[in-house]
Amino acid sequence: MEKTKGVKNQSQKPQNEDKRTVELSGHVGFDSLPDQLVSKSVANGFCFNILCVGETGIGKSTLMNTLFNTVFENEEASHYQNKVQLQPQTYDLEESNVNLKLTIVHTVGFGDQINKEDSYKPVLDYIDTQFGRYLEEEMKIKRSLFNYHDTRIHVCLYFITPTGHSLKSLDLVTMKKLDSKVNIIPVIAKADTVSKSELDKLKIKIMSELVSNGVQIYQFPTEDEAVTEINASMNTHLPFAVVGSVEEVQIGNKMVKARLYPWGTVQVENENHCDFVKLREMLLRVNMEDLRDQTHARHYELYRRCRLEEMGFKDTDSDSQSFSLQETYEAKRKEFVKELQRKEENMRQMFVNKVKETEAELKEKEKELHERFEQLKRLHQDEKMNLEEKRRELEEEMNAFNRRKMAAETLMGQALTGCSQQPFKKDKDKKN
């Protein structure tokens, strides 16, 4: 036995075998693979979805127009919305032969209600709905993810109103609910309404409150050596204080985007005036692909895992048995059928009880109607007897009246006869 065991151990191969490095004697050509990927990606185009969360009139549309140097069609919202509504709008953009399908989602009516307790729920529902659509497409038998219009939110620009010295309760609650669903980049809107010293204090206060409340905002990645320095520097400037404007103003010999005030001019692309350039560089030029990767690898995977676990699926590990999709499906189907039968039985029982209650109510109503009918029947008979009695009395009175009338006519006739006979006698007497 010991000898056999020793032979068995010698026949086993190490699980973690070292990879070998082979030197090529000439050019092969697979170094062009990155170029092939770039050409394929450019041909297919890219998609990027931005969620703008903030109160009405805070400057969300203006900032989007300024970011992409264009004017997007957007209806002006009022402050009298009964509930929060999300309005997505998709645009096809092109820059240097690179096509971008941009989707901007506005939260219309956010923060306008008196009761703001549930203002974040429509936003969460929208994000989960987009995850659910992608999961449905991913689980189809015939799927086409390469040309599927991905509507998952890649970044959430949360607009903070610079009217106080700290975040509002609505801001903290909403960002806490969203941090596991989407990449959050907080921005201080209309930063030109606050002085520079107050703005620095407000930034420190906001970051302190986010950390103390456990809100996880998006941090620019520092793993890539090419962007480590700039991303590490920009992480210290969060939240970005931005100003948006599409108006061209002449400053010196050039035209720049700015906002004119009686006391001076605020240049949008001047880093001494606001952080708009920092936001545009970090969001669009440096970290757009990382935002897309984080959405798929972190937020969508978390949603996908939770949904599959709810459906009864689980991964295999070294201590568990092999995973069978068919067995999981059959078990989930039996559980679903059992639950459906239980609900059907409950519905049937509720229906029977409802029918019995209705029958009892109908019998009670029928009894009341019968009693009412009998009562009306008795009243009818009494009234009929009264009418018959009155009719008899009336007939007797009429008969008595007729008899008196006839007697009166008889007497009157006799009186008239007597009067006519007396003159006749007088004439006869005179002749005689």
Tab-separated table of C-alpha atoms in Angstrom:
chain	number	residue	atom	x	y	z
A	1	MET	CA	0.000	0.000	0.000
A	2	GLU	CA	2.788	2.417	0.818
A	3	LYS	CA	4.533	1.720	-2.485
A	4	THR	CA	1.359	2.284	-4.446
A	5	LYS	CA	0.722	5.483	-2.598
A	6	GLY	CA	4.184	6.745	-3.417
A	7	VAL	CA	3.719	6.025	-7.117
A	8	LYS	CA	0.404	7.872	-7.056
A	9	ASN	CA	1.996	10.946	-5.556
A	10	GLN	CA	4.742	10.933	-8.181
A	11	SER	CA	2.152	10.815	-10.984
A	12	GLN	CA	0.356	13.903	-9.756
A	13	LYS	CA	1.162	17.214	-11.488
A	14	PRO	CA	1.445	20.501	-9.596
A	15	GLN	CA	-1.697	22.572	-9.826
A	16	ASN	CA	0.083	25.930	-10.143
A	17	GLU	CA	2.542	25.227	-12.925
A	18	ASP	CA	4.791	28.210	-13.748
A	19	LYS	CA	4.235	29.851	-17.122
A	20	ARG	CA	7.120	29.737	-19.528
A	21	THR	CA	8.503	32.787	-21.302
A	22	VAL	CA	9.558	32.173	-24.889
A	23	GLU	CA	11.664	34.616	-26.884
A	24	LEU	CA	10.585	35.134	-30.474
A	25	SER	CA	13.182	34.969	-33.210
A	26	GLY	CA	11.265	37.355	-35.458
A	27	HIS	CA	8.142	39.464	-35.911
A	28	VAL	CA	4.861	37.546	-35.597
A	29	GLY	CA	2.189	40.221	-35.717
A	30	PHE	CA	-0.056	39.868	-32.665
A	31	ASP	CA	1.243	43.203	-31.404
A	32	SER	CA	-1.412	44.770	-33.663
A	33	LEU	CA	-4.206	43.404	-31.463
A	34	PRO	CA	-4.700	46.737	-29.605
A	35	ASP	CA	-5.065	48.493	-32.949
A	36	GLN	CA	-7.679	45.934	-33.998
A	37	LEU	CA	-9.619	46.525	-30.781
A	38	VAL	CA	-9.482	50.281	-31.276
A	39	SER	CA	-10.725	50.002	-34.859
A	40	LYS	CA	-13.568	47.693	-33.826
A	41	SER	CA	-14.582	49.937	-30.920
A	42	VAL	CA	-14.555	53.046	-33.098
A	43	ALA	CA	-16.673	51.279	-35.724
A	44	ASN	CA	-19.252	50.146	-33.135
A	45	GLY	CA	-19.330	53.478	-31.316
A	46	PHE	CA	-19.731	54.118	-27.607
A	47	CYS	CA	-22.567	54.936	-25.239
A	48	PHE	CA	-22.466	57.061	-22.113
A	49	ASN	CA	-25.389	57.765	-19.785
A	50	ILE	CA	-25.456	60.650	-17.302
A	51	LEU	CA	-28.001	61.046	-14.506
A	52	CYS	CA	-28.456	64.638	-13.301
A	53	VAL	CA	-29.967	64.801	-9.823
A	54	GLY	CA	-30.784	68.163	-8.337
A	55	GLU	CA	-33.505	70.636	-7.548
A	56	THR	CA	-35.386	72.475	-10.287
A	57	GLY	CA	-33.592	75.564	-11.564
A	58	ILE	CA	-30.188	74.632	-10.190
A	59	GLY	CA	-28.559	74.622	-13.638
A	60	LYS	CA	-28.495	70.969	-14.715
A	61	SER	CA	-29.418	71.586	-18.357
A	62	THR	CA	-27.061	74.549	-18.658
A	63	LEU	CA	-24.138	72.514	-17.355
A	64	MET	CA	-24.865	69.689	-19.820
A	65	ASN	CA	-24.950	72.173	-22.687
A	66	THR	CA	-21.651	73.633	-21.529
A	67	LEU	CA	-19.984	70.231	-21.064
A	68	PHE	CA	-20.699	69.069	-24.599
A	69	ASN	CA	-20.475	72.510	-26.229
A	70	THR	CA	-23.947	72.317	-27.734
A	71	VAL	CA	-27.578	73.126	-26.940
A	72	PHE	CA	-29.736	70.109	-26.114
A	73	GLU	CA	-33.480	70.266	-26.523
A	74	ASN	CA	-35.049	70.304	-23.092
A	75	GLU	CA	-38.375	71.603	-21.810
A	76	GLU	CA	-38.198	73.990	-18.890
A	77	ALA	CA	-39.698	72.406	-15.783
A	78	SER	CA	-41.868	74.176	-13.233
A	79	HIS	CA	-41.694	74.047	-9.450
A	80	TYR	CA	-45.191	72.576	-9.093
A	81	GLN	CA	-44.630	68.877	-9.837
A	82	ASN	CA	-46.655	66.463	-7.700
A	83	LYS	CA	-43.963	63.784	-7.895
A	84	VAL	CA	-40.468	63.172	-9.220
A	85	GLN	CA	-40.308	62.167	-12.881
A	86	LEU	CA	-37.256	61.001	-14.811
A	87	GLN	CA	-36.968	62.164	-18.409
A	88	PRO	CA	-34.228	60.474	-20.482
A	89	GLN	CA	-33.126	62.053	-23.750
A	90	THR	CA	-30.693	60.356	-26.152
A	91	TYR	CA	-28.446	62.169	-28.626
A	92	ASP	CA	-25.942	60.987	-31.248
A	93	LEU	CA	-22.691	62.963	-31.043
A	94	GLU	CA	-19.580	62.765	-33.213
A	95	GLU	CA	-16.103	64.086	-32.528
A	96	SER	CA	-13.018	63.188	-34.606
A	97	ASN	CA	-14.799	60.208	-36.229
A	98	VAL	CA	-15.769	58.824	-32.802
A	99	ASN	CA	-19.505	58.302	-32.369
A	100	LEU	CA	-21.037	58.642	-28.927
A	101	LYS	CA	-24.631	57.806	-28.045
A	102	LEU	CA	-25.232	60.123	-25.112
A	103	THR	CA	-28.240	59.777	-22.812
A	104	ILE	CA	-28.997	62.537	-20.303
A	105	VAL	CA	-31.577	61.748	-17.632
A	106	HIS	CA	-33.132	64.684	-15.770
A	107	THR	CA	-34.969	64.361	-12.452
A	108	VAL	CA	-37.935	66.678	-12.978
A	109	GLY	CA	-39.553	67.850	-9.749
A	110	PHE	CA	-36.800	66.572	-7.444
A	111	GLY	CA	-36.972	68.408	-4.119
A	112	ASP	CA	-40.044	70.485	-5.049
A	113	GLN	CA	-42.572	68.621	-2.904
A	114	ILE	CA	-43.405	69.572	0.658
A	115	ASN	CA	-42.864	65.976	1.771
A	116	LYS	CA	-39.477	64.989	0.307
A	117	GLU	CA	-39.273	61.660	2.115
A	118	ASP	CA	-39.741	59.490	-0.988
A	119	SER	CA	-38.075	61.752	-3.570
A	120	TYR	CA	-35.228	59.279	-4.125
A	121	LYS	CA	-37.446	56.258	-4.853
A	122	PRO	CA	-38.243	57.086	-8.510
A	123	VAL	CA	-34.498	57.534	-9.113
A	124	LEU	CA	-33.692	54.123	-7.595
A	125	ASP	CA	-36.519	52.499	-9.539
A	126	TYR	CA	-35.227	53.938	-12.808
A	127	ILE	CA	-31.666	52.689	-12.202
A	128	ASP	CA	-32.907	49.203	-11.239
A	129	THR	CA	-35.156	49.134	-14.310
A	130	GLN	CA	-32.177	49.747	-16.605
A	131	PHE	CA	-30.191	47.015	-14.843
A	132	GLY	CA	-33.167	44.683	-15.217
A	133	ARG	CA	-33.440	45.349	-18.959
A	134	TYR	CA	-29.754	44.559	-19.459
A	135	LEU	CA	-30.095	41.371	-17.399
A	136	GLU	CA	-33.093	40.278	-19.482
A	137	GLU	CA	-31.119	40.813	-22.668
A	138	GLU	CA	-28.157	38.952	-21.188
A	139	MET	CA	-30.277	35.929	-20.267
A	140	LYS	CA	-31.988	35.579	-23.656
A	141	ILE	CA	-31.244	32.515	-25.767
A	142	LYS	CA	-30.588	34.708	-28.796
A	143	ARG	CA	-28.905	37.791	-27.402
A	144	SER	CA	-27.160	40.628	-29.194
A	145	LEU	CA	-25.227	42.584	-26.609
A	146	PHE	CA	-22.738	43.928	-29.166
A	147	ASN	CA	-25.389	46.223	-30.700
A	148	TYR	CA	-27.643	46.512	-27.626
A	149	HIS	CA	-28.380	50.082	-26.552
A	150	ASP	CA	-27.031	50.041	-23.019
A	151	THR	CA	-29.166	52.382	-20.886
A	152	ARG	CA	-27.464	51.667	-17.559
A	153	ILE	CA	-26.473	54.856	-15.742
A	154	HIS	CA	-22.691	55.300	-15.834
A	155	VAL	CA	-22.395	58.394	-13.665
A	156	CYS	CA	-24.636	60.469	-11.431
A	157	LEU	CA	-23.875	64.162	-11.190
A	158	TYR	CA	-25.424	65.213	-7.895
A	159	PHE	CA	-26.011	68.972	-7.845
A	160	ILE	CA	-25.651	70.569	-4.419
A	161	THR	CA	-27.313	73.908	-3.752
A	162	PRO	CA	-24.811	76.380	-2.213
A	163	THR	CA	-27.415	78.033	-0.001
A	164	GLY	CA	-26.274	76.714	3.373
A	165	HIS	CA	-23.201	75.702	5.271
A	166	SER	CA	-23.768	71.952	4.909
A	167	LEU	CA	-25.703	69.296	3.014
A	168	LYS	CA	-29.451	68.986	3.290
A	169	SER	CA	-31.031	65.866	4.745
A	170	LEU	CA	-32.455	65.098	1.291
A	171	ASP	CA	-28.940	65.180	-0.189
A	172	LEU	CA	-27.507	62.789	2.383
A	173	VAL	CA	-30.401	60.329	2.176
A	174	THR	CA	-30.453	60.298	-1.621
A	175	MET	CA	-26.694	59.851	-2.056
A	176	LYS	CA	-26.648	57.121	0.607
A	177	LYS	CA	-29.358	55.218	-1.309
A	178	LEU	CA	-27.584	55.711	-4.643
A	179	ASP	CA	-23.959	54.968	-3.768
A	180	SER	CA	-24.345	51.194	-4.278
A	181	LYS	CA	-26.246	51.683	-7.556
A	182	VAL	CA	-24.253	54.263	-9.501
A	183	ASN	CA	-21.000	56.243	-9.569
A	184	ILE	CA	-21.695	59.527	-7.768
A	185	ILE	CA	-19.753	62.719	-8.486
A	186	PRO	CA	-20.994	65.595	-6.289
A	187	VAL	CA	-20.846	69.089	-7.774
A	188	ILE	CA	-21.609	72.440	-6.200
A	189	ALA	CA	-23.881	74.225	-8.664
A	190	LYS	CA	-23.839	77.981	-9.294
A	191	ALA	CA	-20.530	78.316	-7.483
A	192	ASP	CA	-20.294	81.979	-8.543
A	193	THR	CA	-22.858	82.840	-5.850
A	194	VAL	CA	-20.384	81.958	-3.077
A	195	SER	CA	-17.102	83.635	-2.225
A	196	LYS	CA	-13.878	81.678	-2.650
A	197	SER	CA	-13.159	81.357	1.068
A	198	GLU	CA	-16.702	80.224	1.828
A	199	LEU	CA	-16.512	77.789	-1.085
A	200	ASP	CA	-13.389	76.138	0.338
A	201	LYS	CA	-15.064	75.771	3.723
A	202	LEU	CA	-18.198	74.367	2.092
A	203	LYS	CA	-16.155	71.729	0.222
A	204	ILE	CA	-14.468	70.592	3.432
A	205	LYS	CA	-17.802	70.492	5.259
A	206	ILE	CA	-19.471	68.471	2.486
A	207	MET	CA	-16.702	65.864	2.331
A	208	SER	CA	-16.699	65.591	6.126
A	209	GLU	CA	-20.451	64.958	6.204
A	210	LEU	CA	-20.230	62.392	3.394
A	211	VAL	CA	-17.522	60.467	5.240
A	212	SER	CA	-19.283	60.640	8.612
A	213	ASN	CA	-22.537	59.363	7.060
A	214	GLY	CA	-20.846	56.538	5.151
A	215	VAL	CA	-21.661	57.842	1.667
A	216	GLN	CA	-19.361	56.296	-0.952
A	217	ILE	CA	-18.751	58.688	-3.832
A	218	TYR	CA	-16.764	57.900	-6.965
A	219	GLN	CA	-13.008	58.183	-6.538
A	220	PHE	CA	-10.902	58.687	-9.641
A	221	PRO	CA	-8.701	55.578	-10.093
A	222	THR	CA	-5.002	55.787	-9.356
A	223	GLU	CA	-3.922	52.287	-10.444
A	224	ASP	CA	-2.930	53.329	-13.973
A	225	GLU	CA	0.449	55.045	-13.959
A	226	ALA	CA	-0.574	57.276	-16.862
A	227	VAL	CA	-3.341	58.974	-14.860
A	228	THR	CA	-2.241	58.351	-11.274
A	229	GLU	CA	-0.897	61.839	-10.675
A	230	ILE	CA	-3.776	63.791	-12.191
A	231	ASN	CA	-6.490	61.592	-10.639
A	232	ALA	CA	-4.892	61.692	-7.198
A	233	SER	CA	-4.752	65.482	-7.455
A	234	MET	CA	-8.369	65.767	-8.630
A	235	ASN	CA	-9.653	63.558	-5.790
A	236	THR	CA	-8.604	66.341	-3.415
A	237	HIS	CA	-10.761	68.891	-5.284
A	238	LEU	CA	-14.052	67.009	-4.809
A	239	PRO	CA	-16.773	68.187	-4.838
A	240	PHE	CA	-16.259	70.282	-7.953
A	241	ALA	CA	-17.595	73.839	-7.812
A	242	VAL	CA	-18.952	74.520	-11.296
A	243	VAL	CA	-20.515	77.326	-13.302
A	244	GLY	CA	-22.321	76.721	-16.597
A	245	SER	CA	-22.928	79.083	-19.499
A	246	VAL	CA	-23.253	78.832	-23.285
A	247	GLU	CA	-22.981	82.571	-23.877
A	248	GLU	CA	-19.884	83.820	-25.701
A	249	VAL	CA	-18.310	86.932	-24.187
A	250	GLN	CA	-15.322	88.829	-25.578
A	251	ILE	CA	-12.465	88.999	-23.114
A	252	GLY	CA	-9.539	90.843	-24.613
A	253	ASN	CA	-8.996	89.486	-28.118
A	254	LYS	CA	-10.844	86.189	-27.770
A	255	MET	CA	-14.355	84.909	-27.193
A	256	VAL	CA	-14.894	82.766	-24.090
A	257	LYS	CA	-17.874	81.201	-22.331
A	258	ALA	CA	-18.722	83.377	-19.371
A	259	ARG	CA	-21.458	84.907	-17.254
A	260	LEU	CA	-21.773	88.674	-17.136
A	261	TYR	CA	-22.568	90.478	-13.883
A	262	PRO	CA	-22.666	94.173	-12.968
A	263	TRP	CA	-19.535	93.671	-10.909
A	264	GLY	CA	-17.562	91.646	-13.464
A	265	THR	CA	-17.326	88.456	-15.531
A	266	VAL	CA	-17.107	84.812	-14.468
A	267	GLN	CA	-15.240	82.754	-17.061
A	268	VAL	CA	-16.472	79.168	-17.200
A	269	GLU	CA	-13.199	77.702	-18.507
A	270	ASN	CA	-10.958	79.712	-16.185
A	271	GLU	CA	-9.771	77.380	-13.417
A	272	ASN	CA	-9.257	80.358	-11.116
A	273	HIS	CA	-13.001	81.072	-11.333
A	274	CYS	CA	-14.524	77.575	-11.061
A	275	ASP	CA	-13.814	73.839	-11.434
A	276	PHE	CA	-15.667	73.333	-14.720
A	277	VAL	CA	-12.519	72.381	-16.638
A	278	LYS	CA	-11.557	69.867	-13.948
A	279	LEU	CA	-14.982	68.244	-14.133
A	280	ARG	CA	-14.899	68.060	-17.941
A	281	GLU	CA	-11.407	66.587	-17.989
A	282	MET	CA	-12.122	63.985	-15.317
A	283	LEU	CA	-15.557	63.051	-16.599
A	284	LEU	CA	-15.059	62.965	-20.358
A	285	ARG	CA	-11.381	62.890	-21.310
A	286	VAL	CA	-9.677	60.846	-18.588
A	287	ASN	CA	-12.128	58.561	-16.776
A	288	MET	CA	-15.118	57.930	-19.051
A	289	GLU	CA	-14.106	54.327	-19.764
A	290	ASP	CA	-13.429	53.660	-16.081
A	291	LEU	CA	-16.922	54.930	-15.238
A	292	ARG	CA	-18.340	52.484	-17.771
A	293	ASP	CA	-16.230	49.635	-16.381
A	294	GLN	CA	-17.174	50.436	-12.774
A	295	THR	CA	-20.852	50.433	-13.718
A	296	HIS	CA	-20.592	46.982	-15.279
A	297	ALA	CA	-18.066	45.341	-12.947
A	298	ARG	CA	-19.295	46.737	-9.635
A	299	HIS	CA	-22.832	48.104	-9.632
A	300	TYR	CA	-24.386	45.870	-12.280
A	301	GLU	CA	-22.661	42.745	-10.919
A	302	LEU	CA	-24.046	43.501	-7.448
A	303	TYR	CA	-27.552	43.872	-8.877
A	304	ARG	CA	-27.139	40.733	-11.013
A	305	ARG	CA	-25.898	38.655	-8.088
A	306	CYS	CA	-28.788	39.710	-5.850
A	307	ARG	CA	-31.357	38.994	-8.561
A	308	LEU	CA	-29.917	35.555	-9.365
A	309	GLU	CA	-29.776	34.660	-5.684
A	310	GLU	CA	-33.438	35.636	-5.392
A	311	MET	CA	-34.157	33.295	-8.305
A	312	GLY	CA	-32.382	30.411	-6.516
A	313	PHE	CA	-29.077	30.345	-8.396
A	314	LYS	CA	-25.784	29.984	-6.582
A	315	ASP	CA	-22.120	29.566	-7.445
A	316	THR	CA	-20.083	26.430	-6.830
A	317	ASP	CA	-17.036	26.300	-4.602
A	318	SER	CA	-14.595	23.671	-3.454
A	319	ASP	CA	-16.806	22.556	-0.552
A	320	SER	CA	-20.128	22.357	-2.393
A	321	GLN	CA	-21.489	19.981	-4.986
A	322	SER	CA	-21.540	20.728	-8.686
A	323	PHE	CA	-24.069	23.271	-9.821
A	324	SER	CA	-26.889	22.120	-12.095
A	325	LEU	CA	-28.945	24.735	-13.875
A	326	GLN	CA	-31.663	22.192	-14.675
A	327	GLU	CA	-32.024	21.105	-11.051
A	328	THR	CA	-32.149	24.714	-9.878
A	329	TYR	CA	-34.771	25.508	-12.480
A	330	GLU	CA	-36.898	22.477	-11.546
A	331	ALA	CA	-36.631	23.248	-7.825
A	332	LYS	CA	-37.554	26.888	-8.393
A	333	ARG	CA	-40.389	25.827	-10.685
A	334	LYS	CA	-41.790	23.400	-8.076
A	335	GLU	CA	-41.527	26.106	-5.432
A	336	PHE	CA	-43.288	28.558	-7.716
A	337	VAL	CA	-46.040	26.049	-8.592
A	338	LYS	CA	-46.516	25.236	-4.912
A	339	GLU	CA	-46.755	28.919	-4.041
A	340	LEU	CA	-49.145	29.437	-6.944
A	341	GLN	CA	-51.348	26.557	-5.768
A	342	ARG	CA	-51.355	27.962	-2.239
A	343	LYS	CA	-52.388	31.372	-3.515
A	344	GLU	CA	-55.002	29.764	-5.760
A	345	GLU	CA	-56.443	27.828	-2.815
A	346	ASN	CA	-56.497	30.988	-0.731
A	347	MET	CA	-58.266	32.819	-3.535
A	348	ARG	CA	-60.772	29.981	-3.903
A	349	GLN	CA	-61.460	29.971	-0.158
A	350	MET	CA	-61.822	33.748	-0.188
A	351	PHE	CA	-64.219	33.427	-3.120
A	352	VAL	CA	-66.320	30.802	-1.306
A	353	ASN	CA	-66.442	32.921	1.836
A	354	LYS	CA	-67.363	35.955	-0.198
A	355	VAL	CA	-70.147	34.027	-1.957
A	356	LYS	CA	-71.492	32.838	1.385
A	357	GLU	CA	-71.414	36.336	2.799
A	358	THR	CA	-73.156	37.640	-0.312
A	359	GLU	CA	-75.818	34.929	-0.117
A	360	ALA	CA	-76.446	35.713	3.548
A	361	GLU	CA	-76.721	39.407	2.721
A	362	LEU	CA	-79.118	38.645	-0.159
A	363	LYS	CA	-81.292	36.436	2.059
A	364	GLU	CA	-81.403	39.145	4.686
A	365	LYS	CA	-82.344	41.676	2.035
A	366	GLU	CA	-84.971	39.294	0.652
A	367	LYS	CA	-86.442	38.841	4.130
A	368	GLU	CA	-86.575	42.585	4.656
A	369	LEU	CA	-88.222	43.060	1.256
A	370	HIS	CA	-90.800	40.324	2.031
A	371	GLU	CA	-91.642	41.927	5.360
A	372	ARG	CA	-91.930	45.276	3.647
A	373	PHE	CA	-94.182	43.753	1.004
A	374	GLU	CA	-96.472	42.200	3.626
A	375	GLN	CA	-96.631	45.479	5.481
A	376	LEU	CA	-97.526	47.357	2.308
A	377	LYS	CA	-100.076	44.664	1.442
A	378	ARG	CA	-101.793	45.081	4.806
A	379	LEU	CA	-101.777	48.838	4.410
A	380	HIS	CA	-103.272	48.426	0.952
A	381	GLN	CA	-106.044	46.180	2.285
A	382	ASP	CA	-106.837	48.593	5.119
A	383	GLU	CA	-106.990	51.506	2.705
A	384	LYS	CA	-109.179	49.454	0.374
A	385	MET	CA	-111.581	48.636	3.222
A	386	ASN	CA	-111.672	52.297	4.223
A	387	LEU	CA	-112.425	53.283	0.657
A	388	GLU	CA	-115.211	50.664	0.414
A	389	GLU	CA	-116.704	51.946	3.671
A	390	LYS	CA	-116.582	55.525	2.447
A	391	ARG	CA	-118.092	54.444	-0.885
A	392	ARG	CA	-121.019	52.759	0.891
A	393	GLU	CA	-121.551	55.807	3.064
A	394	LEU	CA	-121.470	58.005	0.010
A	395	GLU	CA	-123.974	55.777	-1.809
A	396	GLU	CA	-126.324	55.862	1.201
A	397	GLU	CA	-126.063	59.648	1.325
A	398	MET	CA	-126.755	59.815	-2.400
A	399	ASN	CA	-129.826	57.539	-2.022
A	400	ALA	CA	-131.132	59.599	0.878
A	401	PHE	CA	-130.562	62.774	-1.119
A	402	ASN	CA	-132.399	61.294	-4.112
A	403	ARG	CA	-135.338	60.268	-1.891
A	404	ARG	CA	-135.570	63.730	-0.389
A	405	LYS	CA	-135.321	65.219	-3.848
A	406	MET	CA	-138.148	63.047	-5.135
A	407	ALA	CA	-140.315	63.892	-2.086
A	408	ALA	CA	-139.642	67.574	-2.628
A	409	GLU	CA	-140.548	67.334	-6.301
A	410	THR	CA	-143.757	65.485	-5.415
A	411	LEU	CA	-144.795	68.126	-2.920
A	412	MET	CA	-143.985	70.877	-5.351
A	413	GLY	CA	-146.109	69.177	-8.026
A	414	GLN	CA	-149.025	68.838	-5.718
A	415	ALA	CA	-148.734	72.475	-4.710
A	416	LEU	CA	-148.731	73.599	-8.299
A	417	THR	CA	-151.746	71.423	-9.094
A	418	GLY	CA	-153.717	72.880	-6.171
A	419	CYS	CA	-152.969	76.454	-7.249
A	420	SER	CA	-154.170	75.847	-10.831
A	421	GLN	CA	-157.516	74.341	-9.717
A	422	GLN	CA	-158.580	77.300	-7.446
A	423	PRO	CA	-158.969	79.981	-10.287
A	424	PHE	CA	-160.946	77.493	-12.339
A	425	LYS	CA	-163.483	77.095	-9.446
A	426	LYS	CA	-163.802	80.889	-9.079
A	427	ASP	CA	-164.662	81.348	-12.753
A	428	LYS	CA	-167.223	78.589	-12.598
A	429	ASP	CA	-168.856	80.160	-9.574
A	430	LYS	CA	-169.147	83.521	-11.337
A	431	LYS	CA	-170.880	81.949	-14.340
A	432	ASN	CA	-173.330	80.230	-12.175
